[in-house]
Amino acid sequence: MQRLNIDLGERSYDILLGSGLLDRVGELLSQVLQPSRIILVTHPSLFRLYGDKVLAGLKKQGWATDIIEVPEGETSKSLQQADIIYDRLLDFNCDRKSVLIALGGGVIGDLTGFVAATYQRGIPFVQVPTTLLSQVDSSVGGKTAVNHPKGKNMIGAFYQPRMVIADLDTLQTLPQNEFRAGLAEVIKYGVISDASLFDYLENNTAKILQLDHECLAYIIKTSCSIKAEVVEKDERESHYRMILNFGHTLGHTIEALTGYSQFIHGEAVAIGMVQAAKLSQQLEKCQDEVPKRLRKLIKKCGLPSQWPDLDSKAVIECLYHDKKTMNHKIKFILVKELGSVEIVEDMPEADILKMLQS
Ligand code: NAD
Ligand code: GLY
């Protein structure tokens, strides 16, 4: 097992990575918390796959444990679903020493984290991420949220988990398209911060897609270290943390304008990253080689790279509605070279339009 610490003062916690960790969730959790009660929040399908393993370890600790099952899909990240969970927590007489465990991907993690942040003004929660995306991104860093009909992640809180336990074995049952979508986020870390990670992904794509254990351990640990370093510097995204949004500005726009049905998040981010690199090159921030290598790697990972047929006016409007847009200015992350990016506070829409039309 590998252990990374994320240093946020009194909100610091460990990220534990390895094989066979689901059986050890109870034991690992007992090192940091003394719960009055445990509530396991997960999807029914994940409970069928992994519930017994987690429950067996929790029982060994002698803790009273209840289970809350949440339907799969982005629509569960809602205030209505959060309300259902609050009702159940009250039925179970949960107090401020009760601990929530989020067993699942980003949907379960974001929703459970939001409930933990708000139930009785905040109770502890632990992330047990089971998708590649959640292991390298959403379980780390304390962004929790539910969606509002007017926008994704509009209602939320920065609220850190007390521990992240990522069992790499869970990736064996993850659908291939979900695994590839998580890879898009790993590629992002290479672009924003670590050229050697990017090289590694280029040189080991086939092994990674075959879920080679050593490769997975390397890319997940490296990604988590980069995320931890960024979050330590700027926990509440006043500026620097924005670099984690490379490719996401256009990615979110693609998701919104295609009704969240044509692409899953990581696929839209993959396309967004290719376009962001193309724009960077057009603005002479980087060499031609950067968008070329990025597009090639994204294709090799089986991710889409082609900009879909979208109305340019609608794209610009959507960019202005992004929650990171302030004072009618589009914030954008450009790449300077692999491993280094730049935050642009006011990207001219004309430049974006020119890039989309070229
Ligand atoms: P997800 O949570 O919807 O999981 C994808 C699918 O995989 C689900 O159907 C789930 O049941 C299934 N699944 C999960 N683990 C499995 C496993 N081991 N085996 C088999 N099936 C499994 O999707 P996701 O990509 O993990 O997360 C997407 C969400 O994360 C979005 O809501 C996004 O907004 C959020 N997100 C949050 C942050 C953050 O910093 N908080 C960052 C990135 C994304
Ligand atoms: N996923 C972007 C962030 O955590 O800031």
GROMACS .gro file of C-alpha atoms and ligand atoms in nm:
model
  407
    1MET     CA    1   0.000   0.000   0.000
    2GLN     CA    2   0.124   0.350  -0.081
    3ARG     CA    3   0.041   0.647   0.138
    4LEU     CA    4   0.037   1.011   0.026
    5ASN     CA    5  -0.041   1.292   0.263
    6ILE     CA    6  -0.230   1.600   0.160
    7ASP     CA    7  -0.114   1.879   0.385
    8LEU     CA    8  -0.394   2.122   0.464
    9GLY     CA    9  -0.320   2.198   0.829
   10GLU     CA   10  -0.599   2.067   1.051
   11ARG     CA   11  -0.780   1.939   0.739
   12SER     CA   12  -0.484   1.719   0.632
   13TYR     CA   13  -0.548   1.356   0.538
   14ASP     CA   14  -0.393   1.051   0.377
   15ILE     CA   15  -0.461   0.902   0.036
   16LEU     CA   16  -0.405   0.526   0.052
   17LEU     CA   17  -0.348   0.342  -0.276
   18GLY     CA   18  -0.309  -0.028  -0.338
   19SER     CA   19  -0.462  -0.372  -0.387
   20GLY     CA   20  -0.698  -0.549  -0.149
   21LEU     CA   21  -0.784  -0.232   0.042
   22LEU     CA   22  -1.164  -0.277   0.039
   23ASP     CA   23  -1.132  -0.555   0.300
   24ARG     CA   24  -0.927  -0.316   0.513
   25VAL     CA   25  -1.153  -0.008   0.506
   26GLY     CA   26  -1.264  -0.069   0.869
   27GLU     CA   27  -0.911  -0.117   1.000
   28LEU     CA   28  -0.772   0.184   0.806
   29LEU     CA   29  -1.058   0.408   0.912
   30SER     CA   30  -1.009   0.312   1.279
   31GLN     CA   31  -0.663   0.471   1.258
   32VAL     CA   32  -0.816   0.819   1.217
   33LEU     CA   33  -1.175   0.806   1.345
   34GLN     CA   34  -1.382   0.659   1.627
   35PRO     CA   35  -1.728   0.656   1.468
   36SER     CA   36  -2.050   0.630   1.665
   37ARG     CA   37  -2.207   0.478   1.356
   38ILE     CA   38  -2.111   0.416   0.993
   39ILE     CA   39  -2.327   0.486   0.691
   40LEU     CA   40  -2.213   0.332   0.365
   41VAL     CA   41  -2.342   0.529   0.064
   42THR     CA   42  -2.318   0.352  -0.270
   43HIS     CA   43  -2.504   0.237  -0.583
   44PRO     CA   44  -2.697  -0.094  -0.574
   45SER     CA   45  -2.469  -0.246  -0.843
   46LEU     CA   46  -2.155  -0.150  -0.649
   47PHE     CA   47  -2.304  -0.281  -0.327
   48ARG     CA   48  -2.358  -0.616  -0.502
   49LEU     CA   49  -1.996  -0.615  -0.624
   50TYR     CA   50  -1.814  -0.481  -0.319
   51GLY     CA   51  -2.057  -0.433  -0.027
   52ASP     CA   52  -1.974  -0.761   0.152
   53LYS     CA   53  -1.600  -0.693   0.147
   54VAL     CA   54  -1.638  -0.348   0.300
   55LEU     CA   55  -1.905  -0.456   0.552
   56ALA     CA   56  -1.698  -0.751   0.676
   57GLY     CA   57  -1.411  -0.515   0.770
   58LEU     CA   58  -1.647  -0.265   0.933
   59LYS     CA   59  -1.814  -0.540   1.139
   60LYS     CA   60  -1.474  -0.648   1.272
   61GLN     CA   61  -1.446  -0.305   1.431
   62GLY     CA   62  -1.783  -0.359   1.601
   63TRP     CA   63  -1.941  -0.047   1.453
   64ALA     CA   64  -2.315  -0.020   1.388
   65THR     CA   65  -2.346   0.011   1.012
   66ASP     CA   66  -2.630   0.115   0.781
   67ILE     CA   67  -2.643   0.127   0.403
   68ILE     CA   68  -2.792   0.391   0.177
   69GLU     CA   69  -2.828   0.297  -0.188
   70VAL     CA   70  -2.845   0.575  -0.445
   71PRO     CA   71  -2.952   0.527  -0.810
   72GLU     CA   72  -2.672   0.547  -1.065
   73GLY     CA   73  -2.614   0.849  -1.284
   74GLU     CA   74  -2.551   1.221  -1.276
   75THR     CA   75  -2.918   1.292  -1.189
   76SER     CA   76  -2.850   1.156  -0.840
   77LYS     CA   77  -2.630   1.458  -0.774
   78SER     CA   78  -2.937   1.658  -0.673
   79LEU     CA   79  -3.081   1.837  -0.373
   80GLN     CA   80  -3.371   1.591  -0.386
   81GLN     CA   81  -3.135   1.295  -0.349
   82ALA     CA   82  -2.943   1.476  -0.073
   83ASP     CA   83  -3.277   1.529   0.106
   84ILE     CA   84  -3.353   1.156   0.085
   85ILE     CA   85  -3.016   1.087   0.247
   86TYR     CA   86  -3.074   1.348   0.524
   87ASP     CA   87  -3.406   1.172   0.604
   88ARG     CA   88  -3.232   0.837   0.630
   89LEU     CA   89  -2.954   0.978   0.849
   90LEU     CA   90  -3.218   1.119   1.086
   91ASP     CA   91  -3.403   0.784   1.085
   92PHE     CA   92  -3.076   0.615   1.182
   93ASN     CA   93  -3.028   0.874   1.462
   94CYS     CA   94  -2.694   0.978   1.315
   95ASP     CA   95  -2.505   1.226   1.529
   96ARG     CA   96  -2.197   1.437   1.466
   97LYS     CA   97  -1.966   1.140   1.526
   98SER     CA   98  -2.138   0.932   1.259
   99VAL     CA   99  -1.915   0.873   0.957
  100LEU     CA  100  -2.024   0.851   0.594
  101ILE     CA  101  -1.832   0.628   0.355
  102ALA     CA  102  -1.866   0.711  -0.016
  103LEU     CA  103  -1.813   0.386  -0.209
  104GLY     CA  104  -1.830   0.467  -0.581
  105GLY     CA  105  -1.725   0.712  -0.850
  106GLY     CA  106  -1.749   1.090  -0.861
  107VAL     CA  107  -2.129   1.092  -0.840
  108ILE     CA  108  -2.133   0.907  -0.507
  109GLY     CA  109  -1.827   1.101  -0.383
  110ASP     CA  110  -1.962   1.448  -0.467
  111LEU     CA  111  -2.311   1.374  -0.330
  112THR     CA  112  -2.191   1.203  -0.010
  113GLY     CA  113  -1.935   1.478   0.049
  114PHE     CA  114  -2.205   1.744   0.009
  115VAL     CA  115  -2.433   1.565   0.257
  116ALA     CA  116  -2.141   1.522   0.500
  117ALA     CA  117  -2.060   1.893   0.471
  118THR     CA  118  -2.414   1.999   0.555
  119TYR     CA  119  -2.571   1.735   0.785
  120GLN     CA  120  -2.565   1.880   1.139
  121ARG     CA  121  -2.318   2.144   1.008
  122GLY     CA  122  -2.065   1.882   0.904
  123ILE     CA  123  -1.983   1.521   0.988
  124PRO     CA  124  -1.674   1.322   0.885
  125PHE     CA  125  -1.666   1.131   0.558
  126VAL     CA  126  -1.426   0.897   0.386
  127GLN     CA  127  -1.384   0.853   0.012
  128VAL     CA  128  -1.352   0.500  -0.128
  129PRO     CA  129  -1.329   0.579  -0.502
  130THR     CA  130  -1.397   0.296  -0.748
  131THR     CA  131  -1.356   0.466  -1.089
  132LEU     CA  132  -1.027   0.580  -1.238
  133LEU     CA  133  -1.164   0.935  -1.257
  134SER     CA  134  -1.253   0.938  -0.890
  135GLN     CA  135  -0.922   0.778  -0.786
  136VAL     CA  136  -0.713   1.039  -0.968
  137ASP     CA  137  -0.936   1.342  -0.934
  138SER     CA  138  -1.275   1.374  -0.765
  139SER     CA  139  -1.202   1.194  -0.436
  140VAL     CA  140  -0.907   1.423  -0.362
  141GLY     CA  141  -0.928   1.794  -0.290
  142GLY     CA  142  -1.261   1.845  -0.116
  143LYS     CA  143  -1.485   1.974  -0.393
  144THR     CA  144  -1.834   1.845  -0.311
  145ALA     CA  145  -2.153   1.941  -0.490
  146VAL     CA  146  -2.495   1.865  -0.627
  147ASN     CA  147  -2.633   1.999  -0.952
  148HIS     CA  148  -2.902   2.266  -1.001
  149PRO     CA  149  -3.136   2.267  -1.303
  150LYS     CA  150  -2.948   2.582  -1.411
  151GLY     CA  151  -2.603   2.426  -1.393
  152LYS     CA  152  -2.373   2.145  -1.291
  153ASN     CA  153  -2.212   2.153  -0.944
  154MET     CA  154  -2.385   2.484  -0.866
  155ILE     CA  155  -2.467   2.398  -0.503
  156GLY     CA  156  -2.170   2.275  -0.303
  157ALA     CA  157  -1.897   2.322  -0.050
  158PHE     CA  158  -1.525   2.278  -0.013
  159TYR     CA  159  -1.519   2.000   0.245
  160GLN     CA  160  -1.228   1.761   0.280
  161PRO     CA  161  -1.264   1.388   0.344
  162ARG     CA  162  -1.084   1.238   0.645
  163MET     CA  163  -0.918   0.973   0.431
  164VAL     CA  164  -0.916   0.845   0.072
  165ILE     CA  165  -0.886   0.469   0.023
  166ALA     CA  166  -0.836   0.379  -0.344
  167ASP     CA  167  -0.837   0.005  -0.411
  168LEU     CA  168  -0.690  -0.047  -0.758
  169ASP     CA  169  -0.856  -0.390  -0.784
  170THR     CA  170  -1.196  -0.219  -0.828
  171LEU     CA  171  -1.084  -0.097  -1.171
  172GLN     CA  172  -1.107  -0.457  -1.298
  173THR     CA  173  -1.488  -0.432  -1.309
  174LEU     CA  174  -1.507  -0.077  -1.444
  175PRO     CA  175  -1.659  -0.051  -1.796
  176GLN     CA  176  -1.389   0.023  -2.054
  177ASN     CA  177  -1.535   0.359  -2.160
  178GLU     CA  178  -1.532   0.476  -1.797
  179PHE     CA  179  -1.170   0.368  -1.760
  180ARG     CA  180  -1.070   0.559  -2.074
  181ALA     CA  181  -1.258   0.866  -1.952
  182GLY     CA  182  -1.051   0.855  -1.632
  183LEU     CA  183  -0.737   0.836  -1.845
  184ALA     CA  184  -0.825   1.177  -1.992
  185GLU     CA  185  -0.774   1.326  -1.645
  186VAL     CA  186  -0.440   1.147  -1.611
  187ILE     CA  187  -0.330   1.292  -1.946
  188LYS     CA  188  -0.436   1.633  -1.811
  189TYR     CA  189  -0.193   1.599  -1.520
  190GLY     CA  190   0.085   1.523  -1.767
  191VAL     CA  191   0.004   1.835  -1.968
  192ILE     CA  192  -0.034   2.074  -1.675
  193SER     CA  193   0.250   1.959  -1.456
  194ASP     CA  194   0.458   1.656  -1.551
  195ALA     CA  195   0.610   1.599  -1.895
  196SER     CA  196   0.758   1.268  -1.776
  197LEU     CA  197   0.407   1.141  -1.689
  198PHE     CA  198   0.301   1.238  -2.042
  199ASP     CA  199   0.598   1.045  -2.189
  200TYR     CA  200   0.511   0.747  -1.967
  201LEU     CA  201   0.153   0.747  -2.096
  202GLU     CA  202   0.277   0.759  -2.455
  203ASN     CA  203   0.520   0.472  -2.397
  204ASN     CA  204   0.292   0.245  -2.193
  205THR     CA  205  -0.055   0.301  -2.343
  206ALA     CA  206  -0.118  -0.065  -2.430
  207LYS     CA  207  -0.014  -0.190  -2.086
  208ILE     CA  208  -0.227   0.074  -1.916
  209LEU     CA  209  -0.530  -0.022  -2.125
  210GLN     CA  210  -0.470  -0.384  -2.020
  211LEU     CA  211  -0.484  -0.265  -1.656
  212ASP     CA  212  -0.125  -0.362  -1.582
  213HIS     CA  213  -0.100  -0.325  -1.205
  214GLU     CA  214   0.241  -0.156  -1.194
  215CYS     CA  215   0.136   0.099  -1.459
  216LEU     CA  216  -0.191   0.174  -1.278
  217ALA     CA  217  -0.012   0.221  -0.947
  218TYR     CA  218   0.233   0.462  -1.110
  219ILE     CA  219  -0.019   0.677  -1.297
  220ILE     CA  220  -0.265   0.695  -1.006
  221LYS     CA  221   0.000   0.782  -0.750
  222THR     CA  222   0.158   1.044  -0.977
  223SER     CA  223  -0.180   1.200  -1.055
  224CYS     CA  224  -0.279   1.214  -0.687
  225SER     CA  225   0.057   1.372  -0.597
  226ILE     CA  226   0.004   1.645  -0.855
  227LYS     CA  227  -0.352   1.707  -0.741
  228ALA     CA  228  -0.238   1.717  -0.375
  229GLU     CA  229   0.035   1.969  -0.459
  230VAL     CA  230  -0.212   2.197  -0.641
  231VAL     CA  231  -0.478   2.174  -0.368
  232GLU     CA  232  -0.222   2.239  -0.094
  233LYS     CA  233  -0.128   2.564  -0.269
  234ASP     CA  234  -0.482   2.683  -0.340
  235GLU     CA  235  -0.748   2.477  -0.162
  236ARG     CA  236  -1.041   2.707  -0.246
  237GLU     CA  237  -0.945   2.782  -0.606
  238SER     CA  238  -0.866   3.148  -0.572
  239HIS     CA  239  -0.633   3.118  -0.873
  240TYR     CA  240  -0.370   2.841  -0.909
  241ARG     CA  241  -0.613   2.547  -0.868
  242MET     CA  242  -0.773   2.662  -1.194
  243ILE     CA  243  -0.494   2.482  -1.382
  244LEU     CA  244  -0.684   2.159  -1.303
  245ASN     CA  245  -0.949   2.287  -1.543
  246PHE     CA  246  -0.727   2.249  -1.849
  247GLY     CA  247  -0.956   2.122  -2.126
  248HIS     CA  248  -1.258   2.147  -1.899
  249THR     CA  249  -1.389   2.489  -2.010
  250LEU     CA  250  -1.459   2.358  -2.360
  251GLY     CA  251  -1.532   2.009  -2.223
  252HIS     CA  252  -1.818   2.137  -2.005
  253THR     CA  253  -1.951   2.330  -2.304
  254ILE     CA  254  -1.954   2.016  -2.518
  255GLU     CA  255  -2.136   1.824  -2.242
  256ALA     CA  256  -2.396   2.098  -2.196
  257LEU     CA  257  -2.460   2.156  -2.568
  258THR     CA  258  -2.494   1.785  -2.640
  259GLY     CA  259  -2.741   1.739  -2.353
  260TYR     CA  260  -2.501   1.535  -2.133
  261SER     CA  261  -2.585   1.231  -2.345
  262GLN     CA  262  -2.337   1.208  -2.633
  263PHE     CA  263  -2.012   1.211  -2.434
  264ILE     CA  264  -1.920   1.113  -2.080
  265HIS     CA  265  -1.723   1.376  -1.888
  266GLY     CA  266  -1.371   1.245  -1.961
  267GLU     CA  267  -1.449   1.212  -2.332
  268ALA     CA  268  -1.564   1.575  -2.349
  269VAL     CA  269  -1.252   1.679  -2.156
  270ALA     CA  270  -1.034   1.489  -2.406
  271ILE     CA  271  -1.184   1.690  -2.694
  272GLY     CA  272  -1.159   2.009  -2.489
  273MET     CA  273  -0.789   1.948  -2.421
  274VAL     CA  274  -0.712   1.899  -2.791
  275GLN     CA  275  -0.889   2.227  -2.874
  276ALA     CA  276  -0.721   2.412  -2.587
  277ALA     CA  277  -0.381   2.293  -2.715
  278LYS     CA  278  -0.474   2.397  -3.070
  279LEU     CA  279  -0.571   2.743  -2.944
  280SER     CA  280  -0.245   2.765  -2.747
  281GLN     CA  281  -0.050   2.688  -3.061
  282GLN     CA  282  -0.250   2.940  -3.269
  283LEU     CA  283  -0.170   3.205  -3.008
  284GLU     CA  284   0.196   3.103  -3.033
  285LYS     CA  285   0.210   2.995  -2.669
  286CYS     CA  286   0.340   2.650  -2.763
  287GLN     CA  287   0.504   2.462  -3.050
  288ASP     CA  288   0.301   2.260  -3.309
  289GLU     CA  289   0.436   1.946  -3.148
  290VAL     CA  290   0.217   1.994  -2.835
  291PRO     CA  291  -0.131   1.967  -2.994
  292LYS     CA  292   0.005   1.695  -3.228
  293ARG     CA  293   0.134   1.473  -2.946
  294LEU     CA  294  -0.173   1.537  -2.733
  295ARG     CA  295  -0.416   1.445  -3.012
  296LYS     CA  296  -0.213   1.132  -3.090
  297LEU     CA  297  -0.210   1.015  -2.727
  298ILE     CA  298  -0.580   1.083  -2.682
  299LYS     CA  299  -0.660   0.878  -2.993
  300LYS     CA  300  -0.428   0.598  -2.880
  301CYS     CA  301  -0.620   0.584  -2.551
  302GLY     CA  302  -0.941   0.534  -2.750
  303LEU     CA  303  -1.077   0.876  -2.657
  304PRO     CA  304  -1.252   1.113  -2.899
  305SER     CA  305  -1.053   1.413  -3.023
  306GLN     CA  306  -1.280   1.563  -3.288
  307TRP     CA  307  -1.476   1.881  -3.211
  308PRO     CA  308  -1.849   1.797  -3.256
  309ASP     CA  309  -2.075   1.999  -3.483
  310LEU     CA  310  -2.188   2.278  -3.248
  311ASP     CA  311  -2.322   2.625  -3.313
  312SER     CA  312  -2.033   2.866  -3.242
  313LYS     CA  313  -2.265   3.131  -3.095
  314ALA     CA  314  -2.407   2.878  -2.853
  315VAL     CA  315  -2.053   2.773  -2.758
  316ILE     CA  316  -1.956   3.130  -2.668
  317GLU     CA  317  -2.280   3.183  -2.473
  318CYS     CA  318  -2.216   2.864  -2.282
  319LEU     CA  319  -1.859   2.970  -2.202
  320TYR     CA  320  -1.996   3.290  -2.048
  321HIS     CA  321  -2.233   3.083  -1.831
  322ASP     CA  322  -1.953   2.865  -1.692
  323LYS     CA  323  -1.939   2.908  -1.314
  324LYS     CA  324  -1.574   3.007  -1.339
  325THR     CA  325  -1.666   3.303  -1.559
  326MET     CA  326  -1.654   3.628  -1.363
  327ASN     CA  327  -1.727   3.986  -1.475
  328HIS     CA  328  -1.812   3.859  -1.823
  329LYS     CA  329  -1.455   3.732  -1.869
  330ILE     CA  330  -1.379   3.384  -2.001
  331LYS     CA  331  -1.103   3.216  -1.799
  332PHE     CA  332  -0.898   2.972  -1.998
  333ILE     CA  333  -0.597   2.748  -1.944
  334LEU     CA  334  -0.340   2.747  -2.224
  335VAL     CA  335  -0.045   2.512  -2.256
  336LYS     CA  336   0.308   2.651  -2.296
  337GLU     CA  337   0.487   2.317  -2.321
  338LEU     CA  338   0.407   1.967  -2.199
  339GLY     CA  339   0.416   1.997  -1.820
  340SER     CA  340   0.349   2.370  -1.803
  341VAL     CA  341   0.036   2.582  -1.847
  342GLU     CA  342  -0.076   2.943  -1.815
  343ILE     CA  343  -0.398   3.084  -1.670
  344VAL     CA  344  -0.559   3.347  -1.894
  345GLU     CA  345  -0.806   3.562  -1.701
  346ASP     CA  346  -0.979   3.718  -2.002
  347MET     CA  347  -0.966   3.508  -2.316
  348PRO     CA  348  -1.103   3.707  -2.614
  349GLU     CA  349  -1.403   3.529  -2.764
  350ALA     CA  350  -1.271   3.616  -3.112
  351ASP     CA  351  -0.968   3.391  -3.055
  352ILE     CA  352  -1.190   3.103  -2.948
  353LEU     CA  353  -1.419   3.152  -3.247
  354LYS     CA  354  -1.121   3.161  -3.485
  355MET     CA  355  -0.988   2.837  -3.338
  356LEU     CA  356  -1.327   2.665  -3.363
  357GLN     CA  357  -1.361   2.766  -3.727
  358SER     CA  358  -1.012   2.660  -3.834
  359NAD     P1  359  -1.979   0.787  -1.191
  359NAD     O1  360  -1.962   0.810  -1.047
  359NAD     O2  361  -2.112   0.817  -1.249
  359NAD     O3  362  -1.942   0.637  -1.223
  359NAD     C1  363  -1.956   0.591  -1.356
  359NAD     C2  364  -2.028   0.457  -1.363
  359NAD     O4  365  -1.939   0.355  -1.325
  359NAD     C3  366  -2.149   0.445  -1.271
  359NAD     O5  367  -2.251   0.383  -1.342
  359NAD     C4  368  -2.099   0.357  -1.158
  359NAD     O6  369  -2.200   0.279  -1.098
  359NAD     C5  370  -2.001   0.268  -1.230
  359NAD     N1  371  -1.893   0.218  -1.146
  359NAD     C6  372  -1.820   0.288  -1.056
  359NAD     N2  373  -1.721   0.213  -1.010
  359NAD     C7  374  -1.731   0.093  -1.070
  359NAD     C8  375  -1.655  -0.027  -1.064
  359NAD     N3  376  -1.545  -0.036  -0.990
  359NAD     N4  377  -1.697  -0.132  -1.136
  359NAD     C9  378  -1.807  -0.123  -1.215
  359NAD     N5  379  -1.880  -0.013  -1.229
  359NAD    C10  380  -1.842   0.094  -1.156
  359NAD     O7  381  -1.871   0.866  -1.278
  359NAD     P2  382  -1.726   0.926  -1.247
  359NAD     O8  383  -1.666   0.948  -1.380
  359NAD     O9  384  -1.653   0.849  -1.147
  359NAD    O10  385  -1.761   1.067  -1.180
  359NAD    C11  386  -1.824   1.170  -1.253
  359NAD    C12  387  -1.869   1.275  -1.156
  359NAD    O11  388  -1.754   1.326  -1.087
  359NAD    C13  389  -1.936   1.396  -1.220
  359NAD    O12  390  -2.052   1.425  -1.149
  359NAD    C14  391  -1.834   1.508  -1.204
  359NAD    O13  392  -1.895   1.634  -1.191
  359NAD    C15  393  -1.764   1.467  -1.078
  359NAD     N6  394  -1.629   1.521  -1.062
  359NAD    C16  395  -1.599   1.580  -0.944
  359NAD    C17  396  -1.471   1.630  -0.924
  359NAD    C18  397  -1.436   1.688  -0.791
  359NAD    O14  398  -1.326   1.746  -0.777
  359NAD     N7  399  -1.519   1.676  -0.692
  359NAD    C19  400  -1.374   1.620  -1.024
  359NAD    C20  401  -1.408   1.558  -1.143
  359NAD    C21  402  -1.537   1.509  -1.161
  360GLY     N1  403  -1.140   1.870  -1.062
  360GLY     C1  404  -1.093   2.003  -1.048
  360GLY     C2  405  -1.060   2.040  -0.908
  360GLY     O1  406  -1.066   1.959  -0.818
  360GLY     O2  407  -1.027   2.153  -0.884
   0.00000   0.00000   0.00000
